[in-house]
XYZ file of N, CA and C in Angstrom:
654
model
N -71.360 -34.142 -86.047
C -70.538 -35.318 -85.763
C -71.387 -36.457 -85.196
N -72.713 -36.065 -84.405
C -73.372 -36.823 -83.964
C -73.908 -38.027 -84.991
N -74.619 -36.827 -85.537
C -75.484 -37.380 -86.689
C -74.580 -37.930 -87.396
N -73.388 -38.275 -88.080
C -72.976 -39.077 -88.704
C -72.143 -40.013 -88.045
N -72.122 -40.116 -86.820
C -71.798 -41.296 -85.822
C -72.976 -42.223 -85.945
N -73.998 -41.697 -85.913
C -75.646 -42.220 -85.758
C -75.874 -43.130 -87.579
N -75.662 -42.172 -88.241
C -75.637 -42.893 -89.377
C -74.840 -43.899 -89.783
N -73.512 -43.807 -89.692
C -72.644 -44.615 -89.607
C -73.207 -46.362 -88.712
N -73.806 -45.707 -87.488
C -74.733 -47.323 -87.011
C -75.440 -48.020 -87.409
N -76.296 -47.341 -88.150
C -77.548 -47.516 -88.439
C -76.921 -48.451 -90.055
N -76.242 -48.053 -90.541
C -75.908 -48.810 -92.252
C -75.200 -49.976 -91.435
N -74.532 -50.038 -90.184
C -73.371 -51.386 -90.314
C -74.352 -52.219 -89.365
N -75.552 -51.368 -88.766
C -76.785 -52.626 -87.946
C -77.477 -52.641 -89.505
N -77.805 -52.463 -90.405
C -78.603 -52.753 -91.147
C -77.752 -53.979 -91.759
N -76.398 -54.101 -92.025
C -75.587 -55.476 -92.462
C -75.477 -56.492 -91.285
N -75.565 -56.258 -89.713
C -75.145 -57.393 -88.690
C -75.787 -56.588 -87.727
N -77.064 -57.122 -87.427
C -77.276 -56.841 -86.121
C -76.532 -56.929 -84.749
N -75.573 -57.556 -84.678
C -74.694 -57.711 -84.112
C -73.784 -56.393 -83.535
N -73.811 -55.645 -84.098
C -73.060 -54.406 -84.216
C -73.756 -53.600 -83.402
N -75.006 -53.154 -83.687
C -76.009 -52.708 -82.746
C -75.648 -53.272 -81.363
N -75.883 -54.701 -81.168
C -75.889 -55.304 -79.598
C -74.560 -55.058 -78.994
N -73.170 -55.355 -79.781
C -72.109 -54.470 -79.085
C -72.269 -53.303 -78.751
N -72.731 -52.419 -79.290
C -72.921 -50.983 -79.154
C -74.046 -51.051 -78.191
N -74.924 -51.144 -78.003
C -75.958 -50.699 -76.510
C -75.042 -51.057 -75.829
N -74.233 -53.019 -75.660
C -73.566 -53.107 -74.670
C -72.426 -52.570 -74.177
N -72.079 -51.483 -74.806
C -71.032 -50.918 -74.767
C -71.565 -49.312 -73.671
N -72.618 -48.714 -74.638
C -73.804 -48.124 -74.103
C -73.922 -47.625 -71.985
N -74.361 -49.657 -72.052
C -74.967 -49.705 -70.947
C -73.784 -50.208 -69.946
N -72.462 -50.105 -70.092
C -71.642 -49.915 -69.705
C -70.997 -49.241 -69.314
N -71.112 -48.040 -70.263
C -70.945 -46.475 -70.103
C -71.917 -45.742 -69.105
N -72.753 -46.119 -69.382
C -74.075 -45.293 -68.459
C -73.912 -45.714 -66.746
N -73.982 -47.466 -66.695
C -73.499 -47.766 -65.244
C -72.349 -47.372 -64.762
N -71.226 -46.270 -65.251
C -69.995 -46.066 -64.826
C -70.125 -44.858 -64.253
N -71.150 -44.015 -65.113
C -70.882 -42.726 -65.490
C -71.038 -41.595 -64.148
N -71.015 -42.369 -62.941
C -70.364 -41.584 -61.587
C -68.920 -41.252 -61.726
N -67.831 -41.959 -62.771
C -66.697 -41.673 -62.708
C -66.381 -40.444 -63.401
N -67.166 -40.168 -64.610
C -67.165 -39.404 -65.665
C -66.858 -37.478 -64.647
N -65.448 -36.943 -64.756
C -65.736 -35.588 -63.615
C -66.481 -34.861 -64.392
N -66.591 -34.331 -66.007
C -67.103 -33.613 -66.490
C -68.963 -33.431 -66.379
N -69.275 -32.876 -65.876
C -71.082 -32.605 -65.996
C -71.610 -32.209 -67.375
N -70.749 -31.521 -68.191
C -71.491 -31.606 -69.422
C -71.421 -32.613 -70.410
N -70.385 -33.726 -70.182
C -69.822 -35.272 -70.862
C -71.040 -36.007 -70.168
N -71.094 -35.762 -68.394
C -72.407 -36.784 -68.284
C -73.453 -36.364 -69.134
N -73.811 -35.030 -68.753
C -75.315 -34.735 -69.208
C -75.380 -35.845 -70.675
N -74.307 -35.143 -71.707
C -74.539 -35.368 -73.136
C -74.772 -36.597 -73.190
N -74.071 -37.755 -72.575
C -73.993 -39.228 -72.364
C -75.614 -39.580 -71.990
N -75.898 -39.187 -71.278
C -77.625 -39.425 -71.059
C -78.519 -38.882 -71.697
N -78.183 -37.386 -72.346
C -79.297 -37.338 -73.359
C -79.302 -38.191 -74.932
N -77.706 -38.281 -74.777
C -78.125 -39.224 -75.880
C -78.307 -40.829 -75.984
N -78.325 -40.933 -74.527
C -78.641 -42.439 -74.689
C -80.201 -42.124 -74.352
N -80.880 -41.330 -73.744
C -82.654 -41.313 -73.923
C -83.011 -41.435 -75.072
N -82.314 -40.329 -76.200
C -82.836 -40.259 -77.397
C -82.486 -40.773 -78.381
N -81.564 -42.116 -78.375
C -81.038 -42.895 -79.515
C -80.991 -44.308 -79.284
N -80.153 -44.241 -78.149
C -79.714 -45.831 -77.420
C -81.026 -46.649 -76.949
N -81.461 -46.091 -75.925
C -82.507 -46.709 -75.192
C -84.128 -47.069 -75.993
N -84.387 -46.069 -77.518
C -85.045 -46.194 -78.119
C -84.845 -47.757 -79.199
N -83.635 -47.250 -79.274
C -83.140 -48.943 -80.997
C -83.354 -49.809 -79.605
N -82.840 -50.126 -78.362
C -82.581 -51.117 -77.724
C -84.530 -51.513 -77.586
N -85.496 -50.953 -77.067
C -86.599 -51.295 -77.072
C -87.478 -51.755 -78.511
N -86.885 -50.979 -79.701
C -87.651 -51.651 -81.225
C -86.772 -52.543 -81.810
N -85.785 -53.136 -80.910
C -85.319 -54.585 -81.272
C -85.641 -55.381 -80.166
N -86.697 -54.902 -78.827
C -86.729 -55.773 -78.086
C -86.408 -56.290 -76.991
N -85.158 -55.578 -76.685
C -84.120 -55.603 -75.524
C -85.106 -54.961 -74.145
N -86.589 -55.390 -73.974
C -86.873 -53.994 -72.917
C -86.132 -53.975 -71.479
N -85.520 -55.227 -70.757
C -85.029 -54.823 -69.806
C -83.659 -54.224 -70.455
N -82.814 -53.811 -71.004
C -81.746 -52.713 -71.417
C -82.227 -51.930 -71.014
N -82.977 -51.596 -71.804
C -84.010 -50.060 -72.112
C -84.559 -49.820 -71.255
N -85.199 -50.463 -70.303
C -85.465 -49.837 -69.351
C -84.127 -49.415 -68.193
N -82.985 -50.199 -67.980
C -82.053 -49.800 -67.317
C -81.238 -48.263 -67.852
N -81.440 -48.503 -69.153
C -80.740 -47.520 -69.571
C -81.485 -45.917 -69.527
N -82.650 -46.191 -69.782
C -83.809 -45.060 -69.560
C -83.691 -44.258 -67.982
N -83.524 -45.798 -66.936
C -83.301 -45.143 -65.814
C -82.283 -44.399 -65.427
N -80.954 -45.261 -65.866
C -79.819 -44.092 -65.691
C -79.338 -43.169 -65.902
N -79.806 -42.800 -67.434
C -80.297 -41.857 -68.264
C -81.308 -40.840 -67.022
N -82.166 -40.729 -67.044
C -83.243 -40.295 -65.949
C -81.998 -39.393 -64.447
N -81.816 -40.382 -63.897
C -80.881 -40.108 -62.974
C -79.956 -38.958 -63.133
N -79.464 -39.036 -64.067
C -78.667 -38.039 -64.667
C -78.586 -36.514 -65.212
N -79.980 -36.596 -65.466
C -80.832 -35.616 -66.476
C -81.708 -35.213 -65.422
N -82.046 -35.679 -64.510
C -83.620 -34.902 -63.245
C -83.150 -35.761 -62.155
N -82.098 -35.754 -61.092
C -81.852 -36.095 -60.296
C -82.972 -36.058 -59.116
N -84.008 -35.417 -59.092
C -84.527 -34.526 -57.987
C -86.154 -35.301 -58.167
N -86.028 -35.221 -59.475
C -87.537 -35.970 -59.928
C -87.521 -37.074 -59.947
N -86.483 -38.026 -60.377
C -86.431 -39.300 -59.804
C -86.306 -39.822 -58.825
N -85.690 -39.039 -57.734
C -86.254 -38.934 -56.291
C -87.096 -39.408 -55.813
N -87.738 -38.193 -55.882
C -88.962 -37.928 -55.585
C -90.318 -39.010 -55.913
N -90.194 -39.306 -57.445
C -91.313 -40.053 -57.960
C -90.763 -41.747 -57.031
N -89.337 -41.750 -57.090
C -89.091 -43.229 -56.436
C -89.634 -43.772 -54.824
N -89.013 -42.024 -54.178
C -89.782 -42.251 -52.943
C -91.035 -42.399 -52.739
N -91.939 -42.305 -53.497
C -93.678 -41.788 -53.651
C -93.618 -43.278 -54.118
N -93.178 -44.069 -54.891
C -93.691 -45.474 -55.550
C -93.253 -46.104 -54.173
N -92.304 -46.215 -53.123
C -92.171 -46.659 -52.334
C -92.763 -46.646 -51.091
N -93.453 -45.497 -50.703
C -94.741 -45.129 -50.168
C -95.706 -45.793 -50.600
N -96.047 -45.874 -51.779
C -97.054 -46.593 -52.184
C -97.200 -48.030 -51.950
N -96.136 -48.638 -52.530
C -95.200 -50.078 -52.325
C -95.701 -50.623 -50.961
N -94.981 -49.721 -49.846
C -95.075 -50.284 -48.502
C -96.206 -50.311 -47.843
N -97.600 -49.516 -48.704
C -98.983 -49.900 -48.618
C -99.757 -50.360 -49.092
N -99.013 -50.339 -50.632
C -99.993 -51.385 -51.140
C -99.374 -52.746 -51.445
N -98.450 -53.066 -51.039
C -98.323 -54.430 -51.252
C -99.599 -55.611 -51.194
N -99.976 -55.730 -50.054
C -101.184 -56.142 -49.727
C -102.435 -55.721 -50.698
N -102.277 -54.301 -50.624
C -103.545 -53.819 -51.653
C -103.376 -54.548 -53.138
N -102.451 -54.903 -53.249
C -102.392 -55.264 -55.315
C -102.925 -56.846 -54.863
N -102.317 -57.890 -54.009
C -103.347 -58.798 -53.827
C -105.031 -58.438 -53.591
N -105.144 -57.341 -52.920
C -106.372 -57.654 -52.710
C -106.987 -57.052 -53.942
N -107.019 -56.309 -54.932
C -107.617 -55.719 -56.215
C -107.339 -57.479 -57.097
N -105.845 -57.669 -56.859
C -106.092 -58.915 -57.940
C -107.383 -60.217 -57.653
N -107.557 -60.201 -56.534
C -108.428 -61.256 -55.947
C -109.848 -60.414 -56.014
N -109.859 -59.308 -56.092
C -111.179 -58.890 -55.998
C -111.933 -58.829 -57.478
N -110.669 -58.028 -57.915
C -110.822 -58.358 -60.137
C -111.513 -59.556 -59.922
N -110.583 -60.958 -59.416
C -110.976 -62.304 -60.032
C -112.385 -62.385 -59.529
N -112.953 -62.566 -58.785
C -114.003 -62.822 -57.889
C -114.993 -61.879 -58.490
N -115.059 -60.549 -59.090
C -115.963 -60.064 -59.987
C -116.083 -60.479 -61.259
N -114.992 -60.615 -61.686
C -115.029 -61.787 -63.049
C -116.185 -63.251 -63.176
N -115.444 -63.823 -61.890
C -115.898 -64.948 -61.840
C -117.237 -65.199 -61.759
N -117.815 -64.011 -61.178
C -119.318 -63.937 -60.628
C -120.223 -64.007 -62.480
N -119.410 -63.640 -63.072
C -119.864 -62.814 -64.533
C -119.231 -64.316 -65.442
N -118.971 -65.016 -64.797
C -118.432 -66.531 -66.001
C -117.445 -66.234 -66.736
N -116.632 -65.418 -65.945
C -115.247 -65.172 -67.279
C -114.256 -65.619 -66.254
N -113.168 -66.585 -67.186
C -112.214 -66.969 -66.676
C -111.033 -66.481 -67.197
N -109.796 -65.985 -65.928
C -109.174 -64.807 -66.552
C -108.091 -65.042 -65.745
N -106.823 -64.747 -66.864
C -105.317 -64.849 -65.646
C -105.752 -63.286 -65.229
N -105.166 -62.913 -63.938
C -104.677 -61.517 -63.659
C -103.733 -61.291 -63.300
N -102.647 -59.706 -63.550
C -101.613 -60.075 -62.993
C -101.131 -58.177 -63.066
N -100.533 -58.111 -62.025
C -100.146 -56.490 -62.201
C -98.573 -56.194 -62.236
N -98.466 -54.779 -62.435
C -97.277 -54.137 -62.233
C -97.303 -52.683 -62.329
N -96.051 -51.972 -61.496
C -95.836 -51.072 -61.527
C -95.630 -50.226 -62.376
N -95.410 -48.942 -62.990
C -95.046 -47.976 -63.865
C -93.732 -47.193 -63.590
N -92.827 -47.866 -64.754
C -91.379 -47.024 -64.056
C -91.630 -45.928 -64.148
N -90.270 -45.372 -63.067
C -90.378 -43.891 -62.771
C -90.336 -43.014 -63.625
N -89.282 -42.955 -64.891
C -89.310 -41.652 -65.881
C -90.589 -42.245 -66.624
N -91.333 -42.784 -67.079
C -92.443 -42.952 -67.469
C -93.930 -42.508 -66.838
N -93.712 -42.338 -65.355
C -94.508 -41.923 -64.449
C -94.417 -40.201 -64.543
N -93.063 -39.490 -64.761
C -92.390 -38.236 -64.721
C -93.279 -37.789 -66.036
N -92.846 -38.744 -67.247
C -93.479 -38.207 -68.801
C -94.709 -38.054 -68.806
N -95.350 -39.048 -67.940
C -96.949 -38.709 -68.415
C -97.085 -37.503 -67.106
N -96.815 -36.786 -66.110
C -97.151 -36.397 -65.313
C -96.609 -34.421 -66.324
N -95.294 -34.771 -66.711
C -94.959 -33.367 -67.777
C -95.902 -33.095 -68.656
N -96.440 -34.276 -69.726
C -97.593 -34.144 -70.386
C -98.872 -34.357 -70.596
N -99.264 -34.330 -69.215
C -100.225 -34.259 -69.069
C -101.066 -33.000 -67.706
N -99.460 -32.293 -67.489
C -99.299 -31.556 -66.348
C -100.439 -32.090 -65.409
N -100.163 -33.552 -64.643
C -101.017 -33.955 -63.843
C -100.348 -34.332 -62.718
N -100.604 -34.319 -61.188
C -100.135 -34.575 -60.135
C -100.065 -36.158 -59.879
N -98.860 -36.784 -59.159
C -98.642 -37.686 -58.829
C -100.299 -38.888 -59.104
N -100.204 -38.119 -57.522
C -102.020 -38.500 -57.062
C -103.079 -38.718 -58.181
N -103.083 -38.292 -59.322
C -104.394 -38.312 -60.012
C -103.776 -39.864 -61.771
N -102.549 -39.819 -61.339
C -102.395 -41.013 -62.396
C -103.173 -41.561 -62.175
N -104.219 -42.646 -63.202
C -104.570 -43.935 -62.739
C -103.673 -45.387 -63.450
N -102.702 -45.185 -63.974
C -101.980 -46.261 -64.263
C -100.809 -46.687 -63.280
N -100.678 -45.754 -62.268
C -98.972 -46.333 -61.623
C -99.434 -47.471 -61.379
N -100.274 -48.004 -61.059
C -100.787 -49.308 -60.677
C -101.206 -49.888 -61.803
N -101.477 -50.654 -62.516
C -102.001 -51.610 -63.565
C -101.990 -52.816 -63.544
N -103.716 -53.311 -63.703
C -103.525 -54.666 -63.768
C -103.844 -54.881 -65.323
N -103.500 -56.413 -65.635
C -103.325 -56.963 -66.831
C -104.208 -58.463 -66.346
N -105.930 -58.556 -67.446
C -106.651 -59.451 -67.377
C -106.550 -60.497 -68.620
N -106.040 -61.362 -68.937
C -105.931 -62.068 -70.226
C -107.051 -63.336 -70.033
N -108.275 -62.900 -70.861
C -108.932 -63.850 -71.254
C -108.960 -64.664 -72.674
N -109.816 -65.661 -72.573
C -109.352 -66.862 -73.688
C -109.912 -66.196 -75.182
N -111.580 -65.280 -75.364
C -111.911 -64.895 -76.569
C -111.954 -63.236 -76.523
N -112.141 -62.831 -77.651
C -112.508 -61.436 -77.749
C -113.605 -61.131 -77.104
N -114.781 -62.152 -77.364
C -115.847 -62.135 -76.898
C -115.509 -61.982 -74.688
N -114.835 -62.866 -74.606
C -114.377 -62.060 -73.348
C -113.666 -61.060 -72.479
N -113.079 -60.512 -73.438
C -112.543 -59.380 -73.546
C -113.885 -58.180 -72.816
N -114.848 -58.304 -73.675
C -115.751 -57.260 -73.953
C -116.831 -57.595 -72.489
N -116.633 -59.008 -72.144
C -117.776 -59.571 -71.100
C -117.112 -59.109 -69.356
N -115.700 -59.644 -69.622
C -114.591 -58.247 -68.526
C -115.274 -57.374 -67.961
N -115.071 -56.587 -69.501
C -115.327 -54.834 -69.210
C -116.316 -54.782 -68.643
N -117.782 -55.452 -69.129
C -118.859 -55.231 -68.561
C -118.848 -55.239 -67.066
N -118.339 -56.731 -66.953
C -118.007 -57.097 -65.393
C -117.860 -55.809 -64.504
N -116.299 -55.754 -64.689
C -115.826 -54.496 -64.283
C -116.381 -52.999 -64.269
N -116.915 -52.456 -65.040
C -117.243 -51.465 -65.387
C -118.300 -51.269 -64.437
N -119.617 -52.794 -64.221
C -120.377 -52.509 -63.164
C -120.288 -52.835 -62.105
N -118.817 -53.426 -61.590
C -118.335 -53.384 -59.769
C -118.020 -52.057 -59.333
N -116.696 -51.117 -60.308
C -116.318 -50.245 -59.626
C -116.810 -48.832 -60.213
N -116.594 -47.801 -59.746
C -116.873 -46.431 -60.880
C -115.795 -46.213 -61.883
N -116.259 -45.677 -63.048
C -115.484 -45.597 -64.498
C -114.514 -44.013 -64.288
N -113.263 -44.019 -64.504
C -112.968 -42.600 -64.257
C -112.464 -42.148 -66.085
N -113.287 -40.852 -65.523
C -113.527 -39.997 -67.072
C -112.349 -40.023 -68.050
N -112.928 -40.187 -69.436
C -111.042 -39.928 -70.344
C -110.347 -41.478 -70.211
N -110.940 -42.507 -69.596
C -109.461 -43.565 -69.286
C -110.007 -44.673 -70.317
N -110.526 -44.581 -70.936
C -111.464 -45.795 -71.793
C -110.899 -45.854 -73.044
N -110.083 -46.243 -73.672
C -109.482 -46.896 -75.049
C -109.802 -48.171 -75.603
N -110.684 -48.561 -76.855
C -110.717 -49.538 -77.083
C -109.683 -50.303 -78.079
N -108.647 -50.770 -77.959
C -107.545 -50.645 -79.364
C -107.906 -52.265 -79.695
N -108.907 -52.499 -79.703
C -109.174 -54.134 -80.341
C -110.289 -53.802 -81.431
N -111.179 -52.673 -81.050
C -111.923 -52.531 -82.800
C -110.968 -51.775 -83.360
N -110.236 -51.086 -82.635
C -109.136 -49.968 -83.332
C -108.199 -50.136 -83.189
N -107.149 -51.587 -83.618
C -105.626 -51.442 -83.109
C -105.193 -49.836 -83.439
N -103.905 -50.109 -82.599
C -102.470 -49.609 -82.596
C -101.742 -49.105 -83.889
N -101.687 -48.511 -84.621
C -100.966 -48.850 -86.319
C -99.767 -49.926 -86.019
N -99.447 -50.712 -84.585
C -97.745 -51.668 -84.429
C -98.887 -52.778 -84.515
N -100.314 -52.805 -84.529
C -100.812 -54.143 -83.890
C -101.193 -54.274 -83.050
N -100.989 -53.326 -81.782
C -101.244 -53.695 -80.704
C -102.953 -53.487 -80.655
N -103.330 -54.856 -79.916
C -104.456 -54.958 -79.882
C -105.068 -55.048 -77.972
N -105.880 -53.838 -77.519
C -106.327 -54.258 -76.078
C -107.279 -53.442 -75.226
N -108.218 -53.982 -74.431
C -109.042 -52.716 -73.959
C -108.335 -52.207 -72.740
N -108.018 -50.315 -72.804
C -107.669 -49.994 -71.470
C -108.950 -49.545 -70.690
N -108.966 -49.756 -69.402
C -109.811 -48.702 -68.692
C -109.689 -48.288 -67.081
N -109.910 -47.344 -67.229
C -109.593 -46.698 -65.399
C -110.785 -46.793 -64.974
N -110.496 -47.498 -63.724
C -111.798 -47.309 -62.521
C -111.245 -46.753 -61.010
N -112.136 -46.540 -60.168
C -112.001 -46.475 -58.886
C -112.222 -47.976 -58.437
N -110.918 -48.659 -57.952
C -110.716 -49.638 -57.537
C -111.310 -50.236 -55.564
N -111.148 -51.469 -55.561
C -110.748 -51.783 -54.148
C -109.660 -50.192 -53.673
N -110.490 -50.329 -51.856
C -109.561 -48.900 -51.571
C -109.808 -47.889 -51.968
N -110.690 -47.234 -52.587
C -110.300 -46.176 -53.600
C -109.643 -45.770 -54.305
N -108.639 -47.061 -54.738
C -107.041 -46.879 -55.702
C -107.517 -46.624 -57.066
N -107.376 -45.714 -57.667
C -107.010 -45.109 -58.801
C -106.087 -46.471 -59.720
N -106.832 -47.328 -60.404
C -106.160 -48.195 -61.081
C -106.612 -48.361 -62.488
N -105.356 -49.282 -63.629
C -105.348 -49.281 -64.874
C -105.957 -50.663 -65.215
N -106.672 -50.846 -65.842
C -107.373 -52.773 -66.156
C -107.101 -52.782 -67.710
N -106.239 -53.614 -67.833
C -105.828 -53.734 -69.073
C -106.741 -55.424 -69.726
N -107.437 -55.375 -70.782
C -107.977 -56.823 -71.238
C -107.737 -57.078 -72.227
N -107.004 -58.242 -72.502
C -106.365 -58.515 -73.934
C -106.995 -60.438 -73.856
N -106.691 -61.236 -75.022
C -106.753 -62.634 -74.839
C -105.467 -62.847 -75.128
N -104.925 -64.129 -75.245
C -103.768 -64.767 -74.948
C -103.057 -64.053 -76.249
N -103.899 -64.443 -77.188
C -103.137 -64.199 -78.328
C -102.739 -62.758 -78.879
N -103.405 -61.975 -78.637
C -103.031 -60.517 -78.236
C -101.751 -59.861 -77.356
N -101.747 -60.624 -76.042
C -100.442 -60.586 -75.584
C -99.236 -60.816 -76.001
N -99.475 -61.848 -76.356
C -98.707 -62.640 -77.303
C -97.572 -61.559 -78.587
N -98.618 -61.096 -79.314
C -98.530 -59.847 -80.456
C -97.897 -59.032 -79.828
């Protein structure tokens, strides 16, 4: 019944996208309620299938704040205990590093700068069921992520892209495995960008993402 509820969407979003956007919003209506819902196996089902249907179309049309709301409530629902947990730990973190993400962003710039590259910087956090997924598959402890933190360096050429890394690579230490180059090797979507983990300002375990404008952009 699922599956041809699912199909049934998918042919009347392929005539009006429109149909789709009622439906998440209908979705994410359902999901913010769903403390009323008494049944536990109506919630559960309601959140697994908005992880694995809803919250997916809503992000490959674009919608990411939906999708991310909906992912979370979804989350909530499905690992009460782990979202917890990972929320209290980002908030721990939060209430110490506030200060710390200025000072890595100012310290990034100022190693940059030393090296003639001129560069926006700018960070953010890693939501929580995303923090949970890579920690399930990668059976790795909180502590040893180096992305909950990530900064994002957008310089003007490719050629600076690559002059960054150098930068970077010889301020802080390189941590093993974190080095992706997806600009000689996009993405098969396009996505084009260098990742890399270092031991940051602090000893923070952080993500340096380097793309140019137009890459972001993509």
């Amino acid at each position: 019944k699922q599956a041809e509820n699912f199909r049934k969407l998918v042919v009347a979003m392929s005539e009006d996208i429109r149909v789709l956007l009622v439906k998440l919003a209908d979705r994410l209506h359902n999901m913010r309620t769903l403390e009323f819902v008494r049944s536990i196996d109506s919630r559960r089902r309601s959140a697994a299938e908005t992880m694995d249907i809803y919250a997916p179309l809503a992000e490959r049309i674009g919608m990411q704040t939906w999708r991310d709301e909906l992912v979370d409530l979804a989350f909530a629902e499905l690992n009460p205990e782990a979202r917890k947990s990972i929320i209290a730990r980002l908030e721990f973190l939060r209430s110490n590093g506030r200060e710390l993400s200025a000072t890595v962003i100012r310290d990034l710039g100022r190693t940059l700068e030393r090296h003639g590259v001129k560069a926006q910087i700018s960070g953010r956090e890693k939501a929580a069921h995303s923090i949970w997924q890579k920690m399930q598959r990668k059976a790795t402890p909180f502590e040893a992520l180096t992305d909950i933190m990530a900064f994002r360096v957008i310089v003007d050429t490719v050629a600076d892209c690559y002059q960054a890394l150098g930068a970077i690579h010889a301020a802080y230490p390189t941590l093993p495995g974190r080095f992706k180059d997806y600009i000689s090797t996009p993405k098969p979507n396009g996505y084009r960008s260098i990742h890399t983990g270092v031991l940051g300002p602090e000893q923070l375990r952080i993500e340096v993402q380097i793309r140019t404008r137009e890459m972001h952009e993509v």
